[in-house]
Amino acid sequence: MNNRILDKEVQAYIKVNREKSPSEIALKKSPFSDVSSSEIAAQIDGWQRAVKKLPTWAFSAGIYYPDKINLEQCSSEHTALIKQTLITKGSKVVDVTGGFAVDSCYMAQEAEIVVHCELNERLSAIVKHNATVLGVNNVVCIATNGVDFVQQQEDGSLDYILIDPSRRINHAKVFLLEDCEPNIIAAQDMFFRKSRFTICKLSPLLDISTALQKLKHVKLIYIISVDSDCKELLFIQDANYTEAPKLVAIRLFLDQIQTLVLTQEEEKQTLIRTSQPLTYLYDPDVSITKAGAFKTVAKRFNLFKLHTHSHLYTSSDLEPDFPGRAFLIQEVFELSAFKKRTSLEKANVSAKNFPMKVEEIKKKFKIKDGGNEYLFFTTDYLGNPIVIHGHKV
């Protein structure tokens, strides 16, 4: 951490140039003898990454940005706010894999103390500086191995452990929980002795059922999407919990939030109704599909499915609170008649429960991407391939 970057004249220079290309700045000669052009470029790159993801950081004077990989891997403010709601007022929290400390800073607004553990000494120093700038005075930064730190604490002395195991080991991606670093499977029993609750932030690509076979006492699973992109899976472990976990699908979009709570057993027991396309078509958000709430979402919103395996829904009356996209159906075509009966050359194409992929469809029917028209290539409840033309509601 080069403290010279925090000098007023350097910060003023960064502010004036922060909307310019970082690579362009890196090629220029630095106006400062003890701050390189690459260091200035890195701070500008950090600010540009933070503007949408971390606006509180971006618009606070004196923030020091770390390496871009730390910004890529950190939580957004939207998802950090969800974690803030998971802890009780006045609790003691240890963030085992602290990183850039977005989660730590938000949890600190509820907690009595948050201990931020980070092996990277430079990153730990950056977090300590930024916490002071942000006025978050109850985050204690320790450059240490977080698992070792927790192990050294007295049994029952903590309220929450937050851990985000790395899925990159020696620059290679790993996919099994036990291959991540730290190994949360091996550490979970020790965690339960130190703290009743463990919050595991896991890859959105992880199979939920597989994870449940390895993680003990899971009480809640949060599936969080931001603007239709699944960002986080949070597994909340409660040492005292022995029942089936609840799944909480959370959709964050346009500063709104939609939530659907269910259990895997509820989904299994739910009966569905199928129908030909009616007036409206619904395409569920990724948080719903990741939660496996294919039948539950139909029941909750009184919808029909187009087919048992076509995760598209329909209704005669609009359901404005549906967690996903809604379309007013313009036309429904049998696949064999589609090309003869439409002159659409530009549309947004989706394929669900359909034998062809989107790229194949666009090539075959000579459809270009974009515009306000939407085409869904799917299968109806009789097993017939159909095309639904709709406009977004």
mmCIF file of N, CA, C and O in Angstrom, residues 68-158:
data_model
loop_
_atom_site.group_PDB
_atom_site.id
_atom_site.type_symbol
_atom_site.label_atom_id
_atom_site.label_comp_id
_atom_site.label_asym_id
_atom_site.label_seq_id
_atom_site.Cartn_x
_atom_site.Cartn_y
_atom_site.Cartn_z
ATOM 1 N N LYS A 68 -7.430 -5.548 -8.899
ATOM 2 C CA LYS A 68 -8.751 -5.710 -9.508
ATOM 3 C C LYS A 68 -9.388 -7.054 -9.181
ATOM 4 O O LYS A 68 -10.612 -7.157 -9.101
ATOM 5 N N ILE A 69 -8.591 -8.105 -8.947
ATOM 6 C CA ILE A 69 -9.174 -9.409 -8.616
ATOM 7 C C ILE A 69 -9.943 -9.347 -7.300
ATOM 8 O O ILE A 69 -10.965 -10.013 -7.128
ATOM 9 N N ASN A 70 -9.476 -8.511 -6.359
ATOM 10 C CA ASN A 70 -10.180 -8.350 -5.084
ATOM 11 C C ASN A 70 -11.524 -7.664 -5.271
ATOM 12 O O ASN A 70 -12.491 -7.975 -4.569
ATOM 13 N N LEU A 71 -11.592 -6.741 -6.230
ATOM 14 C CA LEU A 71 -12.856 -6.064 -6.534
ATOM 15 C C LEU A 71 -13.799 -6.985 -7.315
ATOM 16 O O LEU A 71 -15.013 -6.937 -7.134
ATOM 17 N N GLU A 72 -13.244 -7.820 -8.173
ATOM 18 C CA GLU A 72 -14.063 -8.763 -8.928
ATOM 19 C C GLU A 72 -14.708 -9.793 -8.009
ATOM 20 O O GLU A 72 -15.850 -10.205 -8.209
ATOM 21 N N GLN A 73 -13.985 -10.208 -6.979
ATOM 22 C CA GLN A 73 -14.446 -11.288 -6.106
ATOM 23 C C GLN A 73 -15.309 -10.812 -4.941
ATOM 24 O O GLN A 73 -15.989 -11.610 -4.316
ATOM 25 N N CYS A 74 -15.299 -9.526 -4.643
ATOM 26 C CA CYS A 74 -16.041 -9.050 -3.475
ATOM 27 C C CYS A 74 -17.540 -8.988 -3.745
ATOM 28 O O CYS A 74 -17.984 -8.963 -4.890
ATOM 29 N N SER A 75 -18.328 -8.954 -2.669
ATOM 30 C CA SER A 75 -19.772 -8.806 -2.789
ATOM 31 C C SER A 75 -20.114 -7.413 -3.298
ATOM 32 O O SER A 75 -19.342 -6.464 -3.133
ATOM 33 N N SER A 76 -21.275 -7.294 -3.895
ATOM 34 C CA SER A 76 -21.801 -5.970 -4.211
ATOM 35 C C SER A 76 -22.499 -5.428 -2.966
ATOM 36 O O SER A 76 -22.780 -6.171 -2.022
ATOM 37 N N GLU A 77 -22.787 -4.133 -2.976
ATOM 38 C CA GLU A 77 -23.516 -3.567 -1.836
ATOM 39 C C GLU A 77 -24.914 -4.170 -1.721
ATOM 40 O O GLU A 77 -25.438 -4.345 -0.621
ATOM 41 N N HIS A 78 -25.527 -4.504 -2.859
ATOM 42 C CA HIS A 78 -26.871 -5.090 -2.827
ATOM 43 C C HIS A 78 -26.871 -6.416 -2.071
ATOM 44 O O HIS A 78 -27.726 -6.667 -1.222
ATOM 45 N N THR A 79 -25.898 -7.286 -2.390
ATOM 46 C CA THR A 79 -25.880 -8.595 -1.734
ATOM 47 C C THR A 79 -25.369 -8.493 -0.298
ATOM 48 O O THR A 79 -25.761 -9.278 0.561
ATOM 49 N N ALA A 80 -24.500 -7.514 -0.035
ATOM 50 C CA ALA A 80 -24.030 -7.306 1.342
ATOM 51 C C ALA A 80 -25.181 -6.891 2.256
ATOM 52 O O ALA A 80 -25.232 -7.261 3.432
ATOM 53 N N LEU A 81 -26.115 -6.111 1.720
ATOM 54 C CA LEU A 81 -27.289 -5.704 2.502
ATOM 55 C C LEU A 81 -28.118 -6.912 2.945
ATOM 56 O O LEU A 81 -28.678 -6.926 4.040
ATOM 57 N N ILE A 82 -28.192 -7.938 2.076
ATOM 58 C CA ILE A 82 -28.904 -9.162 2.451
ATOM 59 C C ILE A 82 -28.223 -9.815 3.642
ATOM 60 O O ILE A 82 -28.883 -10.231 4.607
ATOM 61 N N LYS A 83 -26.908 -9.891 3.613
ATOM 62 C CA LYS A 83 -26.171 -10.521 4.727
ATOM 63 C C LYS A 83 -26.350 -9.728 6.027
ATOM 64 O O LYS A 83 -26.383 -10.306 7.112
ATOM 65 N N GLN A 84 -26.450 -8.422 5.889
ATOM 66 C CA GLN A 84 -26.657 -7.589 7.071
ATOM 67 C C GLN A 84 -27.936 -7.980 7.810
ATOM 68 O O GLN A 84 -27.993 -7.936 9.044
ATOM 69 N N THR A 85 -28.949 -8.394 7.066
ATOM 70 C CA THR A 85 -30.234 -8.775 7.681
ATOM 71 C C THR A 85 -30.178 -10.137 8.372
ATOM 72 O O THR A 85 -31.107 -10.505 9.074
ATOM 73 N N LEU A 86 -29.105 -10.875 8.157
ATOM 74 C CA LEU A 86 -29.022 -12.239 8.690
ATOM 75 C C LEU A 86 -28.480 -12.300 10.116
ATOM 76 O O LEU A 86 -28.519 -13.355 10.747
ATOM 77 N N ILE A 87 -27.966 -11.187 10.613
ATOM 78 C CA ILE A 87 -27.364 -11.222 11.946
ATOM 79 C C ILE A 87 -28.170 -10.365 12.924
ATOM 80 O O ILE A 87 -28.891 -9.449 12.527
ATOM 81 N N THR A 88 -28.042 -10.685 14.200
ATOM 82 C CA THR A 88 -28.773 -9.961 15.238
ATOM 83 C C THR A 88 -27.957 -8.780 15.742
ATOM 84 O O THR A 88 -26.723 -8.764 15.655
ATOM 85 N N LYS A 89 -28.652 -7.809 16.281
ATOM 86 C CA LYS A 89 -28.027 -6.594 16.801
ATOM 87 C C LYS A 89 -27.049 -6.944 17.934
ATOM 88 O O LYS A 89 -27.346 -7.754 18.809
ATOM 89 N N GLY A 90 -25.879 -6.328 17.883
ATOM 90 C CA GLY A 90 -24.922 -6.494 18.968
ATOM 91 C C GLY A 90 -24.166 -7.807 18.975
ATOM 92 O O GLY A 90 -23.583 -8.198 19.986
ATOM 93 N N SER A 91 -24.136 -8.495 17.849
ATOM 94 C CA SER A 91 -23.479 -9.808 17.790
ATOM 95 C C SER A 91 -21.983 -9.678 17.504
ATOM 96 O O SER A 91 -21.488 -8.623 17.107
ATOM 97 N N LYS A 92 -21.289 -10.800 17.709
ATOM 98 C CA LYS A 92 -19.850 -10.881 17.426
ATOM 99 C C LYS A 92 -19.654 -11.748 16.194
ATOM 100 O O LYS A 92 -20.083 -12.900 16.160
ATOM 101 N N VAL A 93 -18.990 -11.179 15.193
ATOM 102 C CA VAL A 93 -18.848 -11.835 13.889
ATOM 103 C C VAL A 93 -17.368 -11.956 13.532
ATOM 104 O O VAL A 93 -16.592 -11.031 13.762
ATOM 105 N N VAL A 94 -17.005 -13.103 12.957
ATOM 106 C CA VAL A 94 -15.671 -13.247 12.375
ATOM 107 C C VAL A 94 -15.832 -13.518 10.888
ATOM 108 O O VAL A 94 -16.492 -14.479 10.489
ATOM 109 N N ASP A 95 -15.258 -12.645 10.070
ATOM 110 C CA ASP A 95 -15.220 -12.839 8.624
ATOM 111 C C ASP A 95 -13.907 -13.562 8.330
ATOM 112 O O ASP A 95 -12.836 -12.966 8.324
ATOM 113 N N VAL A 96 -14.006 -14.864 8.104
ATOM 114 C CA VAL A 96 -12.823 -15.723 8.003
ATOM 115 C C VAL A 96 -11.995 -15.418 6.758
ATOM 116 O O VAL A 96 -10.770 -15.490 6.780
ATOM 117 N N THR A 97 -12.668 -15.085 5.670
ATOM 118 C CA THR A 97 -11.987 -14.817 4.394
ATOM 119 C C THR A 97 -12.333 -13.398 3.955
ATOM 120 O O THR A 97 -13.061 -13.188 2.986
ATOM 121 N N GLY A 98 -11.818 -12.422 4.643
ATOM 122 C CA GLY A 98 -12.302 -11.040 4.591
ATOM 123 C C GLY A 98 -12.329 -10.366 3.248
ATOM 124 O O GLY A 98 -13.255 -9.642 2.925
ATOM 125 N N GLY A 99 -11.274 -10.541 2.418
ATOM 126 C CA GLY A 99 -11.245 -9.865 1.125
ATOM 127 C C GLY A 99 -11.337 -8.353 1.258
ATOM 128 O O GLY A 99 -10.753 -7.758 2.171
ATOM 129 N N PHE A 100 -12.110 -7.710 0.379
ATOM 130 C CA PHE A 100 -12.221 -6.247 0.365
ATOM 131 C C PHE A 100 -13.201 -5.726 1.425
ATOM 132 O O PHE A 100 -13.424 -4.526 1.536
ATOM 133 N N ALA A 101 -13.817 -6.627 2.174
ATOM 134 C CA ALA A 101 -14.577 -6.277 3.394
ATOM 135 C C ALA A 101 -15.912 -5.580 3.162
ATOM 136 O O ALA A 101 -16.409 -4.898 4.060
ATOM 137 N N VAL A 102 -16.509 -5.758 2.008
ATOM 138 C CA VAL A 102 -17.830 -5.164 1.789
ATOM 139 C C VAL A 102 -18.837 -5.785 2.761
ATOM 140 O O VAL A 102 -19.600 -5.082 3.425
ATOM 141 N N ASP A 103 -18.823 -7.116 2.861
ATOM 142 C CA ASP A 103 -19.720 -7.795 3.801
ATOM 143 C C ASP A 103 -19.420 -7.386 5.243
ATOM 144 O O ASP A 103 -20.334 -7.137 6.034
ATOM 145 N N SER A 104 -18.149 -7.320 5.595
ATOM 146 C CA SER A 104 -17.763 -6.946 6.964
ATOM 147 C C SER A 104 -18.292 -5.567 7.334
ATOM 148 O O SER A 104 -18.822 -5.355 8.426
ATOM 149 N N CYS A 105 -18.146 -4.620 6.414
ATOM 150 C CA CYS A 105 -18.581 -3.246 6.703
ATOM 151 C C CYS A 105 -20.095 -3.150 6.859
ATOM 152 O O CYS A 105 -20.586 -2.380 7.704
ATOM 153 N N TYR A 106 -20.842 -3.911 6.078
ATOM 154 C CA TYR A 106 -22.298 -3.882 6.218
ATOM 155 C C TYR A 106 -22.753 -4.619 7.470
ATOM 156 O O TYR A 106 -23.659 -4.154 8.179
ATOM 157 N N MET A 107 -22.146 -5.744 7.765
ATOM 158 C CA MET A 107 -22.499 -6.467 8.990
ATOM 159 C C MET A 107 -22.156 -5.653 10.234
ATOM 160 O O MET A 107 -22.842 -5.739 11.254
ATOM 161 N N ALA A 108 -21.110 -4.862 10.133
ATOM 162 C CA ALA A 108 -20.682 -4.050 11.284
ATOM 163 C C ALA A 108 -21.739 -3.037 11.693
ATOM 164 O O ALA A 108 -21.748 -2.570 12.844
ATOM 165 N N GLN A 109 -22.659 -2.694 10.787
ATOM 166 C CA GLN A 109 -23.719 -1.751 11.124
ATOM 167 C C GLN A 109 -24.734 -2.354 12.095
ATOM 168 O O GLN A 109 -25.488 -1.632 12.739
ATOM 169 N N GLU A 110 -24.750 -3.691 12.180
ATOM 170 C CA GLU A 110 -25.621 -4.380 13.134
ATOM 171 C C GLU A 110 -24.831 -4.995 14.282
ATOM 172 O O GLU A 110 -25.309 -5.057 15.413
ATOM 173 N N ALA A 111 -23.626 -5.458 13.995
ATOM 174 C CA ALA A 111 -22.838 -6.201 14.981
ATOM 175 C C ALA A 111 -22.176 -5.280 16.009
ATOM 176 O O ALA A 111 -21.992 -4.077 15.774
ATOM 177 N N GLU A 112 -21.807 -5.874 17.135
ATOM 178 C CA GLU A 112 -20.980 -5.156 18.107
ATOM 179 C C GLU A 112 -19.554 -5.049 17.579
ATOM 180 O O GLU A 112 -18.903 -4.009 17.683
ATOM 181 N N ILE A 113 -19.067 -6.161 17.000
ATOM 182 C CA ILE A 113 -17.714 -6.194 16.457
ATOM 183 C C ILE A 113 -17.660 -7.193 15.305
ATOM 184 O O ILE A 113 -18.320 -8.230 15.330
ATOM 185 N N VAL A 114 -16.904 -6.853 14.277
ATOM 186 C CA VAL A 114 -16.614 -7.770 13.180
ATOM 187 C C VAL A 114 -15.103 -7.881 13.057
ATOM 188 O O VAL A 114 -14.415 -6.871 12.853
ATOM 189 N N VAL A 115 -14.598 -9.085 13.209
ATOM 190 C CA VAL A 115 -13.164 -9.320 13.037
ATOM 191 C C VAL A 115 -12.935 -9.736 11.591
ATOM 192 O O VAL A 115 -13.464 -10.757 11.137
ATOM 193 N N HIS A 116 -12.175 -8.941 10.877
ATOM 194 C CA HIS A 116 -11.891 -9.165 9.457
ATOM 195 C C HIS A 116 -10.525 -9.842 9.346
ATOM 196 O O HIS A 116 -9.489 -9.236 9.616
ATOM 197 N N CYS A 117 -10.531 -11.118 8.966
ATOM 198 C CA CYS A 117 -9.286 -11.872 8.820
ATOM 199 C C CYS A 117 -8.903 -11.938 7.346
ATOM 200 O O CYS A 117 -9.721 -12.318 6.504
ATOM 201 N N GLU A 118 -7.679 -11.591 7.041
ATOM 202 C CA GLU A 118 -7.217 -11.597 5.649
ATOM 203 C C GLU A 118 -5.719 -11.905 5.619
ATOM 204 O O GLU A 118 -4.925 -11.188 6.221
ATOM 205 N N LEU A 119 -5.356 -12.988 4.912
ATOM 206 C CA LEU A 119 -3.961 -13.407 4.837
ATOM 207 C C LEU A 119 -3.073 -12.385 4.125
ATOM 208 O O LEU A 119 -1.901 -12.226 4.478
ATOM 209 N N ASN A 120 -3.633 -11.697 3.152
ATOM 210 C CA ASN A 120 -2.879 -10.711 2.385
ATOM 211 C C ASN A 120 -2.698 -9.448 3.226
ATOM 212 O O ASN A 120 -3.648 -8.692 3.457
ATOM 213 N N GLU A 121 -1.483 -9.211 3.685
ATOM 214 C CA GLU A 121 -1.222 -8.086 4.595
ATOM 215 C C GLU A 121 -1.531 -6.744 3.941
ATOM 216 O O GLU A 121 -2.058 -5.831 4.592
ATOM 217 N N ARG A 122 -1.210 -6.627 2.655
ATOM 218 C CA ARG A 122 -1.476 -5.370 1.945
ATOM 219 C C ARG A 122 -2.980 -5.110 1.878
ATOM 220 O O ARG A 122 -3.445 -4.000 2.148
ATOM 221 N N LEU A 123 -3.744 -6.137 1.544
ATOM 222 C CA LEU A 123 -5.198 -5.986 1.463
ATOM 223 C C LEU A 123 -5.788 -5.688 2.835
ATOM 224 O O LEU A 123 -6.696 -4.866 2.969
ATOM 225 N N SER A 124 -5.268 -6.319 3.866
ATOM 226 C CA SER A 124 -5.735 -6.052 5.227
ATOM 227 C C SER A 124 -5.514 -4.591 5.611
ATOM 228 O O SER A 124 -6.379 -3.950 6.218
ATOM 229 N N ALA A 125 -4.355 -4.045 5.222
ATOM 230 C CA ALA A 125 -4.051 -2.636 5.518
ATOM 231 C C ALA A 125 -4.989 -1.701 4.741
ATOM 232 O O ALA A 125 -5.444 -0.679 5.274
ATOM 233 N N ILE A 126 -5.288 -2.054 3.493
ATOM 234 C CA ILE A 126 -6.213 -1.259 2.676
ATOM 235 C C ILE A 126 -7.595 -1.237 3.311
ATOM 236 O O ILE A 126 -8.244 -0.185 3.400
ATOM 237 N N VAL A 127 -8.062 -2.403 3.747
ATOM 238 C CA VAL A 127 -9.384 -2.492 4.384
ATOM 239 C C VAL A 127 -9.425 -1.659 5.657
ATOM 240 O O VAL A 127 -10.407 -0.941 5.915
ATOM 241 N N LYS A 128 -8.377 -1.719 6.449
ATOM 242 C CA LYS A 128 -8.325 -0.935 7.696
ATOM 243 C C LYS A 128 -8.424 0.557 7.397
ATOM 244 O O LYS A 128 -9.162 1.298 8.065
ATOM 245 N N HIS A 129 -7.691 1.014 6.382
ATOM 246 C CA HIS A 129 -7.755 2.430 5.989
ATOM 247 C C HIS A 129 -9.159 2.797 5.533
ATOM 248 O O HIS A 129 -9.732 3.805 5.972
ATOM 249 N N ASN A 130 -9.745 1.980 4.626
ATOM 250 C CA ASN A 130 -11.058 2.306 4.077
ATOM 251 C C ASN A 130 -12.153 2.291 5.134
ATOM 252 O O ASN A 130 -13.085 3.107 5.084
ATOM 253 N N ALA A 131 -12.064 1.376 6.085
ATOM 254 C CA ALA A 131 -13.060 1.325 7.160
ATOM 255 C C ALA A 131 -13.044 2.625 7.966
ATOM 256 O O ALA A 131 -14.094 3.145 8.359
ATOM 257 N N THR A 132 -11.844 3.169 8.171
ATOM 258 C CA THR A 132 -11.723 4.449 8.872
ATOM 259 C C THR A 132 -12.350 5.576 8.050
ATOM 260 O O THR A 132 -13.089 6.413 8.577
ATOM 261 N N VAL A 133 -12.078 5.585 6.742
ATOM 262 C CA VAL A 133 -12.649 6.593 5.844
ATOM 263 C C VAL A 133 -14.173 6.528 5.874
ATOM 264 O O VAL A 133 -14.862 7.554 5.906
ATOM 265 N N LEU A 134 -14.722 5.319 5.892
ATOM 266 C CA LEU A 134 -16.169 5.120 5.868
ATOM 267 C C LEU A 134 -16.816 5.298 7.244
ATOM 268 O O LEU A 134 -18.036 5.250 7.365
ATOM 269 N N GLY A 135 -16.002 5.472 8.267
ATOM 270 C CA GLY A 135 -16.533 5.649 9.619
ATOM 271 C C GLY A 135 -17.036 4.362 10.249
ATOM 272 O O GLY A 135 -17.856 4.391 11.174
ATOM 273 N N VAL A 136 -16.543 3.222 9.756
ATOM 274 C CA VAL A 136 -16.919 1.918 10.331
ATOM 275 C C VAL A 136 -15.836 1.555 11.344
ATOM 276 O O VAL A 136 -14.806 0.977 10.998
ATOM 277 N N ASN A 137 -16.087 1.888 12.590
ATOM 278 C CA ASN A 137 -15.038 1.785 13.610
ATOM 279 C C ASN A 137 -15.029 0.469 14.375
ATOM 280 O O ASN A 137 -14.145 0.240 15.203
ATOM 281 N N ASN A 138 -16.007 -0.408 14.109
ATOM 282 C CA ASN A 138 -16.052 -1.680 14.837
ATOM 283 C C ASN A 138 -15.652 -2.869 13.974
ATOM 284 O O ASN A 138 -15.987 -4.005 14.266
ATOM 285 N N VAL A 139 -14.912 -2.592 12.883
ATOM 286 C CA VAL A 139 -14.277 -3.657 12.108
ATOM 287 C C VAL A 139 -12.811 -3.718 12.530
ATOM 288 O O VAL A 139 -12.077 -2.734 12.399
ATOM 289 N N VAL A 140 -12.411 -4.861 13.065
ATOM 290 C CA VAL A 140 -11.030 -5.058 13.503
ATOM 291 C C VAL A 140 -10.317 -5.894 12.457
ATOM 292 O O VAL A 140 -10.708 -7.031 12.183
ATOM 293 N N CYS A 141 -9.283 -5.329 11.840
ATOM 294 C CA CYS A 141 -8.580 -6.006 10.751
ATOM 295 C C CYS A 141 -7.342 -6.727 11.274
ATOM 296 O O CYS A 141 -6.472 -6.120 11.904
ATOM 297 N N ILE A 142 -7.276 -8.027 10.994
ATOM 298 C CA ILE A 142 -6.133 -8.836 11.415
ATOM 299 C C ILE A 142 -5.611 -9.594 10.200
ATOM 300 O O ILE A 142 -6.368 -10.329 9.559
ATOM 301 N N ALA A 143 -4.338 -9.414 9.890
ATOM 302 C CA ALA A 143 -3.726 -10.118 8.760
ATOM 303 C C ALA A 143 -3.319 -11.514 9.223
ATOM 304 O O ALA A 143 -2.186 -11.731 9.681
ATOM 305 N N THR A 144 -4.248 -12.448 9.116
ATOM 306 C CA THR A 144 -3.995 -13.791 9.650
ATOM 307 C C THR A 144 -4.873 -14.810 8.939
ATOM 308 O O THR A 144 -5.797 -14.452 8.204
ATOM 309 N N ASN A 145 -4.597 -16.078 9.181
ATOM 310 C CA ASN A 145 -5.433 -17.161 8.684
ATOM 311 C C ASN A 145 -6.716 -17.207 9.506
ATOM 312 O O ASN A 145 -6.680 -17.411 10.719
ATOM 313 N N GLY A 146 -7.854 -16.986 8.870
ATOM 314 C CA GLY A 146 -9.115 -16.871 9.591
ATOM 315 C C GLY A 146 -9.536 -18.142 10.303
ATOM 316 O O GLY A 146 -10.087 -18.090 11.411
ATOM 317 N N VAL A 147 -9.278 -19.302 9.695
ATOM 318 C CA VAL A 147 -9.643 -20.573 10.344
ATOM 319 C C VAL A 147 -8.825 -20.754 11.622
ATOM 320 O O VAL A 147 -9.363 -21.154 12.668
ATOM 321 N N ASP A 148 -7.543 -20.445 11.548
ATOM 322 C CA ASP A 148 -6.695 -20.540 12.739
ATOM 323 C C ASP A 148 -7.173 -19.580 13.823
ATOM 324 O O ASP A 148 -7.181 -19.922 15.023
ATOM 325 N N PHE A 149 -7.574 -18.380 13.419
ATOM 326 C CA PHE A 149 -8.064 -17.398 14.390
ATOM 327 C C PHE A 149 -9.307 -17.918 15.107
ATOM 328 O O PHE A 149 -9.411 -17.822 16.344
ATOM 329 N N VAL A 150 -10.251 -18.462 14.354
ATOM 330 C CA VAL A 150 -11.473 -19.000 14.966
ATOM 331 C C VAL A 150 -11.137 -20.133 15.917
ATOM 332 O O VAL A 150 -11.688 -20.234 17.025
ATOM 333 N N GLN A 151 -10.220 -20.990 15.519
ATOM 334 C CA GLN A 151 -9.851 -22.147 16.345
ATOM 335 C C GLN A 151 -9.268 -21.713 17.689
ATOM 336 O O GLN A 151 -9.416 -22.407 18.702
ATOM 337 N N GLN A 152 -8.644 -20.549 17.719
ATOM 338 C CA GLN A 152 -8.023 -20.051 18.948
ATOM 339 C C GLN A 152 -9.027 -19.402 19.910
ATOM 340 O O GLN A 152 -8.685 -19.109 21.056
ATOM 341 N N GLN A 153 -10.263 -19.194 19.453
ATOM 342 C CA GLN A 153 -11.266 -18.545 20.299
ATOM 343 C C GLN A 153 -11.909 -19.565 21.241
ATOM 344 O O GLN A 153 -11.924 -20.767 20.988
ATOM 345 N N GLU A 154 -12.458 -19.057 22.343
ATOM 346 C CA GLU A 154 -13.132 -19.946 23.294
ATOM 347 C C GLU A 154 -14.410 -20.506 22.676
ATOM 348 O O GLU A 154 -15.084 -19.854 21.875
ATOM 349 N N ASP A 155 -14.754 -21.719 23.061
ATOM 350 C CA ASP A 155 -15.983 -22.332 22.570
ATOM 351 C C ASP A 155 -17.191 -21.475 22.945
ATOM 352 O O ASP A 155 -17.301 -20.993 24.085
ATOM 353 N N GLY A 156 -18.076 -21.256 21.985
ATOM 354 C CA GLY A 156 -19.293 -20.485 22.252
ATOM 355 C C GLY A 156 -19.090 -18.991 22.363
ATOM 356 O O GLY A 156 -20.027 -18.272 22.727
ATOM 357 N N SER A 157 -17.903 -18.483 22.043
ATOM 358 C CA SER A 157 -17.623 -17.051 22.237
ATOM 359 C C SER A 157 -18.053 -16.187 21.050
ATOM 360 O O SER A 157 -18.086 -14.964 21.159
ATOM 361 N N LEU A 158 -18.392 -16.824 19.921
ATOM 362 C CA LEU A 158 -18.780 -16.068 18.725
ATOM 363 C C LEU A 158 -20.257 -16.286 18.415
ATOM 364 O O LEU A 158 -20.844 -17.283 18.835
#
